mmCIF file of N, CA and C in Angstrom:
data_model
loop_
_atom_site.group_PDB
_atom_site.id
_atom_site.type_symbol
_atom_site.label_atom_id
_atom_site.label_comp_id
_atom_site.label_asym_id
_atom_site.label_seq_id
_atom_site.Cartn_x
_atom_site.Cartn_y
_atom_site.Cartn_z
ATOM 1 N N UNK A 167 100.033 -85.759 105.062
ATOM 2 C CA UNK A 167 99.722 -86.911 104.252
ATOM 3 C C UNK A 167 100.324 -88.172 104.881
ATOM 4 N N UNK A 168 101.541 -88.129 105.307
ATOM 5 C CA UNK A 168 102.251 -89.066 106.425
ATOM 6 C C UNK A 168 101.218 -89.307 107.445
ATOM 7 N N UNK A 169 100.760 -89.060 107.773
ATOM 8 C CA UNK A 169 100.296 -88.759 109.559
ATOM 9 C C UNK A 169 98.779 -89.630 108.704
ATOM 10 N N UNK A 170 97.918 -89.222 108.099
ATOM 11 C CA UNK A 170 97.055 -89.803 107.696
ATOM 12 C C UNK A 170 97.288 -91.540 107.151
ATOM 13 N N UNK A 171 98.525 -91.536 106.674
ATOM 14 C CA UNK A 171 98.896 -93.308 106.108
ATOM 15 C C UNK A 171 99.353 -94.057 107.218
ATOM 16 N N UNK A 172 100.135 -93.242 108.231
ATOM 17 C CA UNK A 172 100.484 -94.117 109.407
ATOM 18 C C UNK A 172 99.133 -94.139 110.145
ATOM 19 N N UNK A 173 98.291 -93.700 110.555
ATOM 20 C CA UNK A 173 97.367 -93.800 111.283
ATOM 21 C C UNK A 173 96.167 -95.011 110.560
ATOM 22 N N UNK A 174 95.907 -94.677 109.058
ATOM 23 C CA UNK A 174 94.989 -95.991 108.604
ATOM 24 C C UNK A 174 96.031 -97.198 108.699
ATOM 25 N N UNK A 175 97.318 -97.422 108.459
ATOM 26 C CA UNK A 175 98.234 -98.548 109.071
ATOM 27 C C UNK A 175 97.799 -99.033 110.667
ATOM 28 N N UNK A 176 98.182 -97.903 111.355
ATOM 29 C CA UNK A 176 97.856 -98.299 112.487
ATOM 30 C C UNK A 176 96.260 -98.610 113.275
ATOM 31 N N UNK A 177 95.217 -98.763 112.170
ATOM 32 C CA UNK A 177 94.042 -98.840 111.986
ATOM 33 C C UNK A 177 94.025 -100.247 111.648
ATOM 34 N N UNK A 178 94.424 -100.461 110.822
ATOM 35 C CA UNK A 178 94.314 -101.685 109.676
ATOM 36 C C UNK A 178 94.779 -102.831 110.987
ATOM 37 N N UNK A 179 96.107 -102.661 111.430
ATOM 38 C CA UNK A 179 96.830 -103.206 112.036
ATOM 39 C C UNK A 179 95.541 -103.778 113.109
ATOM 40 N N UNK A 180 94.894 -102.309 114.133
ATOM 41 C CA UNK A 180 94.213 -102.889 115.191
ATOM 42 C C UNK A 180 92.871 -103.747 114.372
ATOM 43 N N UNK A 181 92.294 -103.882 113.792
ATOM 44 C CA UNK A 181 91.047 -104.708 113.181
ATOM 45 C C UNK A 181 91.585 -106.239 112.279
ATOM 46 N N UNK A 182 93.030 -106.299 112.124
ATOM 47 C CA UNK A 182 93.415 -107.407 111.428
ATOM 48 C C UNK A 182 92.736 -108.708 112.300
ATOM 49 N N UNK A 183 92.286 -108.296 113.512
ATOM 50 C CA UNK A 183 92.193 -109.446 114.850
ATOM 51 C C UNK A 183 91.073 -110.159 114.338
ATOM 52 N N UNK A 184 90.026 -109.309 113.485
ATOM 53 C CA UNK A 184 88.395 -110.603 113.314
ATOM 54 C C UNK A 184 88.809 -111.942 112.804
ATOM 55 N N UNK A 185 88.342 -112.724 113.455
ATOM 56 C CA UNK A 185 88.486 -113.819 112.979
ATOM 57 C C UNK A 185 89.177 -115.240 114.001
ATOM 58 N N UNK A 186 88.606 -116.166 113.938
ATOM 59 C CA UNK A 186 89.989 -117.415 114.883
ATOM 60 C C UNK A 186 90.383 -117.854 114.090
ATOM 61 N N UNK A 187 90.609 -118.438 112.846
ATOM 62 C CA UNK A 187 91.732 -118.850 112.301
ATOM 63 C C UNK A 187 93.153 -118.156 111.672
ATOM 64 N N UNK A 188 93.479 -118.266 111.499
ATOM 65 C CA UNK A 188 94.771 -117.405 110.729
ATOM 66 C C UNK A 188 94.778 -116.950 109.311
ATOM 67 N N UNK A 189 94.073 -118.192 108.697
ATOM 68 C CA UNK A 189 92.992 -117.603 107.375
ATOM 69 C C UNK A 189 91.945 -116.392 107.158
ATOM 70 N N UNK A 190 90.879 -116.927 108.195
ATOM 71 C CA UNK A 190 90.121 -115.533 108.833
ATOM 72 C C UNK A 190 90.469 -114.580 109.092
ATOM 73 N N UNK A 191 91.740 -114.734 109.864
ATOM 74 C CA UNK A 191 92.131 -112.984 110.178
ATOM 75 C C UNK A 191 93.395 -112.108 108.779
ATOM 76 N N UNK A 192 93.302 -113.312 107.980
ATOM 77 C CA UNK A 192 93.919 -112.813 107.093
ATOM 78 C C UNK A 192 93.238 -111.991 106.346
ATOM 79 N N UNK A 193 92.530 -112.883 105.873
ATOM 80 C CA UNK A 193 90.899 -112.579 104.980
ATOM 81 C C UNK A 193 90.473 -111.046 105.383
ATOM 82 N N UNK A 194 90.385 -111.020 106.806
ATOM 83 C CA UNK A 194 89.143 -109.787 107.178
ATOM 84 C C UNK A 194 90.324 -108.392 106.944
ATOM 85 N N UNK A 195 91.634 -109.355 107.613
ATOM 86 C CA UNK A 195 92.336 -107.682 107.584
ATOM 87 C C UNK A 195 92.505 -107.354 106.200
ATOM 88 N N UNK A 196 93.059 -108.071 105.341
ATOM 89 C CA UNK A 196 93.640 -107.488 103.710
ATOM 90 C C UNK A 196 92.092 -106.695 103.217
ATOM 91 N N UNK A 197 90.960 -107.398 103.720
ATOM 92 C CA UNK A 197 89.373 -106.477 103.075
ATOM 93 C C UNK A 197 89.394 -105.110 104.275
ATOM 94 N N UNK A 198 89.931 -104.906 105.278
ATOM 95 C CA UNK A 198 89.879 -103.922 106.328
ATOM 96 C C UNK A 198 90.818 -103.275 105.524
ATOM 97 N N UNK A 199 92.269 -103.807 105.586
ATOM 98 C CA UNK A 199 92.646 -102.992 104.853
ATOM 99 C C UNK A 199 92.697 -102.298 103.534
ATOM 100 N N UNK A 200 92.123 -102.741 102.704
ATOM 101 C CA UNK A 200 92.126 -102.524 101.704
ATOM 102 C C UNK A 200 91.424 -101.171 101.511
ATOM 103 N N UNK A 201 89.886 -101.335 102.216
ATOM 104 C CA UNK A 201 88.875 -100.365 102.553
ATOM 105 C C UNK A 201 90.035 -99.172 102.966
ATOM 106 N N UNK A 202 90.749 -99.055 103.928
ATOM 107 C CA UNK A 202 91.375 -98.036 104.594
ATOM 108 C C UNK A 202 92.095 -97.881 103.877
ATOM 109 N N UNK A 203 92.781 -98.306 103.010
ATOM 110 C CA UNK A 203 94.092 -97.987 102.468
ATOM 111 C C UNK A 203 93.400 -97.296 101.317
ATOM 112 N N UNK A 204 92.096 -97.527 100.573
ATOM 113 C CA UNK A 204 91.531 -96.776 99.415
ATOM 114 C C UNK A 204 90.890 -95.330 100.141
ATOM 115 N N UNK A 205 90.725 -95.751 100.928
ATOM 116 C CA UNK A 205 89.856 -94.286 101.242
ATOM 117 C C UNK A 205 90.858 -93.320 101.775
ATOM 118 N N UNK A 206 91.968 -93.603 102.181
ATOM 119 C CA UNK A 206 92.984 -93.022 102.708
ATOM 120 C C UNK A 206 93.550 -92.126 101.434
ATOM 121 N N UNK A 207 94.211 -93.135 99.921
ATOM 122 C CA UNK A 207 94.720 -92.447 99.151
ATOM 123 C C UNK A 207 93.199 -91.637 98.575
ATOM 124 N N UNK A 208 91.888 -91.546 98.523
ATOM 125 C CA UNK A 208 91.040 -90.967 98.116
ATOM 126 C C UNK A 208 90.702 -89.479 98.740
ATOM 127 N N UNK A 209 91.368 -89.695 100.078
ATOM 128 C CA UNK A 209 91.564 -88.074 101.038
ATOM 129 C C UNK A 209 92.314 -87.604 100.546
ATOM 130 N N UNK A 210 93.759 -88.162 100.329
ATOM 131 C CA UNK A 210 95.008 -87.668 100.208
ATOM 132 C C UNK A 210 95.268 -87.484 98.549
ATOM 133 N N UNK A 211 94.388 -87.898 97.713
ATOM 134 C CA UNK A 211 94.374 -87.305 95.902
ATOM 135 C C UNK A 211 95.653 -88.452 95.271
ATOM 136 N N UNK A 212 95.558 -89.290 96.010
ATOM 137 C CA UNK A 212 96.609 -90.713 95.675
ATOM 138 C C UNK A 212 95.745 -91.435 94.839
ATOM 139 N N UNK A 213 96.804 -92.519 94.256
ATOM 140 C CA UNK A 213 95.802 -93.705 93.535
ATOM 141 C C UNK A 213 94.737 -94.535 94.544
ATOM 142 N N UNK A 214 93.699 -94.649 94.018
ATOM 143 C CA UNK A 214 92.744 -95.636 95.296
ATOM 144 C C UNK A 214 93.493 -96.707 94.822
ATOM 145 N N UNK A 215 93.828 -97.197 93.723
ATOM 146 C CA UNK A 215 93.869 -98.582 93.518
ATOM 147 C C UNK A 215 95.297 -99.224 94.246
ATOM 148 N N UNK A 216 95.900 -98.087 93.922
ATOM 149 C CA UNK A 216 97.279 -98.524 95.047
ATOM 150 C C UNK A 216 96.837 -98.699 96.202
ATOM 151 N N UNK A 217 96.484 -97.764 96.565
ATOM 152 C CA UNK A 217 96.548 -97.468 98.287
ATOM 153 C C UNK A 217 95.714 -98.403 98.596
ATOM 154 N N UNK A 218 94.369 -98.922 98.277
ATOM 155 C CA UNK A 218 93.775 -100.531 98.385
ATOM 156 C C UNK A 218 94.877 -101.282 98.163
ATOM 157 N N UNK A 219 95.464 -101.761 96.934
ATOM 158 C CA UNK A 219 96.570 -102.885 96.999
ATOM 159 C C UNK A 219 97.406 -102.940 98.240
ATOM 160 N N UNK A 220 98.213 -101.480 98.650
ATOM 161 C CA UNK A 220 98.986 -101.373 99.721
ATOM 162 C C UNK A 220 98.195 -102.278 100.812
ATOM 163 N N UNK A 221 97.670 -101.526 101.180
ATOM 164 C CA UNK A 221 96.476 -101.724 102.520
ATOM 165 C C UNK A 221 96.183 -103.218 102.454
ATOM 166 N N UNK A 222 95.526 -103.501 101.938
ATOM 167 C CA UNK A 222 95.410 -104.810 101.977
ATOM 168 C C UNK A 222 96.191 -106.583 101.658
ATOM 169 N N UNK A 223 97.362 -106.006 101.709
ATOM 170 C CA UNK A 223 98.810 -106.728 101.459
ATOM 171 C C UNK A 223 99.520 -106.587 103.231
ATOM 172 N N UNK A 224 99.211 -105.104 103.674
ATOM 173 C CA UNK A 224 99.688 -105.210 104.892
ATOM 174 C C UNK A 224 98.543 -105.218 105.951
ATOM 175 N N UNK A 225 97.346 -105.482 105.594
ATOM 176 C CA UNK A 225 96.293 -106.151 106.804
ATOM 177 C C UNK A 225 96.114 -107.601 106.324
ATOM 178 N N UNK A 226 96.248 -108.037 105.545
ATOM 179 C CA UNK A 226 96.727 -109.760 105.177
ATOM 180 C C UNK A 226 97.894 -110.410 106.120
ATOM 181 N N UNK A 227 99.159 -109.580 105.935
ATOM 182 C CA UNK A 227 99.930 -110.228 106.795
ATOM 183 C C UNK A 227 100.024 -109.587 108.325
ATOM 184 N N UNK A 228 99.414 -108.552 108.721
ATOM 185 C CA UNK A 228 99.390 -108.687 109.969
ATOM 186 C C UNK A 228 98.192 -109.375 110.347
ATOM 187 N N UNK A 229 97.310 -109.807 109.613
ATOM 188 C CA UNK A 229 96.096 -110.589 110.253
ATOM 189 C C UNK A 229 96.832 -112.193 110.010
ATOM 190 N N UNK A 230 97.606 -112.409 109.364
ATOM 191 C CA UNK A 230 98.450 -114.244 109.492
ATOM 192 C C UNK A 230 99.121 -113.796 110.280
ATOM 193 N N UNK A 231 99.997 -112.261 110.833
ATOM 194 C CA UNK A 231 100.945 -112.648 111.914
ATOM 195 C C UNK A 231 100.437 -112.597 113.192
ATOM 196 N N UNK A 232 99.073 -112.061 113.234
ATOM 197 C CA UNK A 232 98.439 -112.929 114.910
ATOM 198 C C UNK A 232 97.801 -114.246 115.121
ATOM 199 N N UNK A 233 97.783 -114.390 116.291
ATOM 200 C CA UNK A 233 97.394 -115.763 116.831
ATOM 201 C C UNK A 233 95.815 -115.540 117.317
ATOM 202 N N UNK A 234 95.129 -116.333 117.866
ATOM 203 C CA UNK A 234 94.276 -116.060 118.341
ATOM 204 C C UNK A 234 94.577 -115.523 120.253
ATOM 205 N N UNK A 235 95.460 -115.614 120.311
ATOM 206 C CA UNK A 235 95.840 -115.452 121.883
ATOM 207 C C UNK A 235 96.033 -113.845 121.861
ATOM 208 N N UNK A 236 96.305 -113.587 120.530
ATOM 209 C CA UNK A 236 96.896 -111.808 120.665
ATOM 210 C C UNK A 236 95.248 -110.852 120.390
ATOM 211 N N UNK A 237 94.285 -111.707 119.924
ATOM 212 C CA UNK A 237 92.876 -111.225 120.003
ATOM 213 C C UNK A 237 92.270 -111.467 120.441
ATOM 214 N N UNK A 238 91.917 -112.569 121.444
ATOM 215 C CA UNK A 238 90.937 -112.473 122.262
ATOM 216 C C UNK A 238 90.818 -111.870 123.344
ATOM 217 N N UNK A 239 90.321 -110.440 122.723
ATOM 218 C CA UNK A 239 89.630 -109.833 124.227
ATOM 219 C C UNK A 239 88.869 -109.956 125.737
ATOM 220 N N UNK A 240 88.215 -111.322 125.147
ATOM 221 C CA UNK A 240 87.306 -111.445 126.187
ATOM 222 C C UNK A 240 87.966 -112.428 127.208
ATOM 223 N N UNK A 241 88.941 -112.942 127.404
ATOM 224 C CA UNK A 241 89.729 -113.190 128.112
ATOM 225 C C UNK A 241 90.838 -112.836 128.917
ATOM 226 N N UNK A 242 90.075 -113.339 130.098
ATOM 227 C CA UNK A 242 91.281 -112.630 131.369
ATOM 228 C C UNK A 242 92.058 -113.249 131.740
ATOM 229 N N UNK A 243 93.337 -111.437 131.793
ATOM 230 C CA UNK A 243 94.185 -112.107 131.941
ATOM 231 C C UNK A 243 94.662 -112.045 133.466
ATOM 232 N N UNK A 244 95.602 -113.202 134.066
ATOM 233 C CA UNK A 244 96.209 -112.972 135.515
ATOM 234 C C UNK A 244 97.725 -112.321 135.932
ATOM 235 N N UNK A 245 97.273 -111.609 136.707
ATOM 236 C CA UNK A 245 99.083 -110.660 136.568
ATOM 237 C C UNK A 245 99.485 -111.653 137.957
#
């Protein structure tokens, strides 16, 4: 049940990036997460409504704690 919550965390975490503003990527992750964090406690026989609240409280602030420099993929970088 561990192994399943750290992994939609570490889910949530990688998709917090949609978005260029800091608003935007707030926005998309807390709804990314939220999605993951409900369907997660819905595997695991948890509350959905928590595990949405959870989830989407911690893809909110990891989508305000990136920049756009930490998501844009399509830019190369020079070593």
């Amino acid at each position: 049940m561990l192994s399943i919550g750290l992994l939609a965390g570490l889910l949530a975490l990688g998709l917090t990036g949609c978005g260029t503003t800091t608003g935007e990527r707030a926005l998309s992750g807390a709804g990314v997460g939220a999605a993951i964090g409900g369907g997660a406690a819905a595997m695991t026989g948890g509350s959905i409504t928590r595990g949405a609240v959870i989830g989407g409280g911690l893809g909110a602030a990891a989508g305000a704690a990136t920049d756009r420099d930490d998501i844009d993929l399509s830019r190369r970088r020079r070593y």
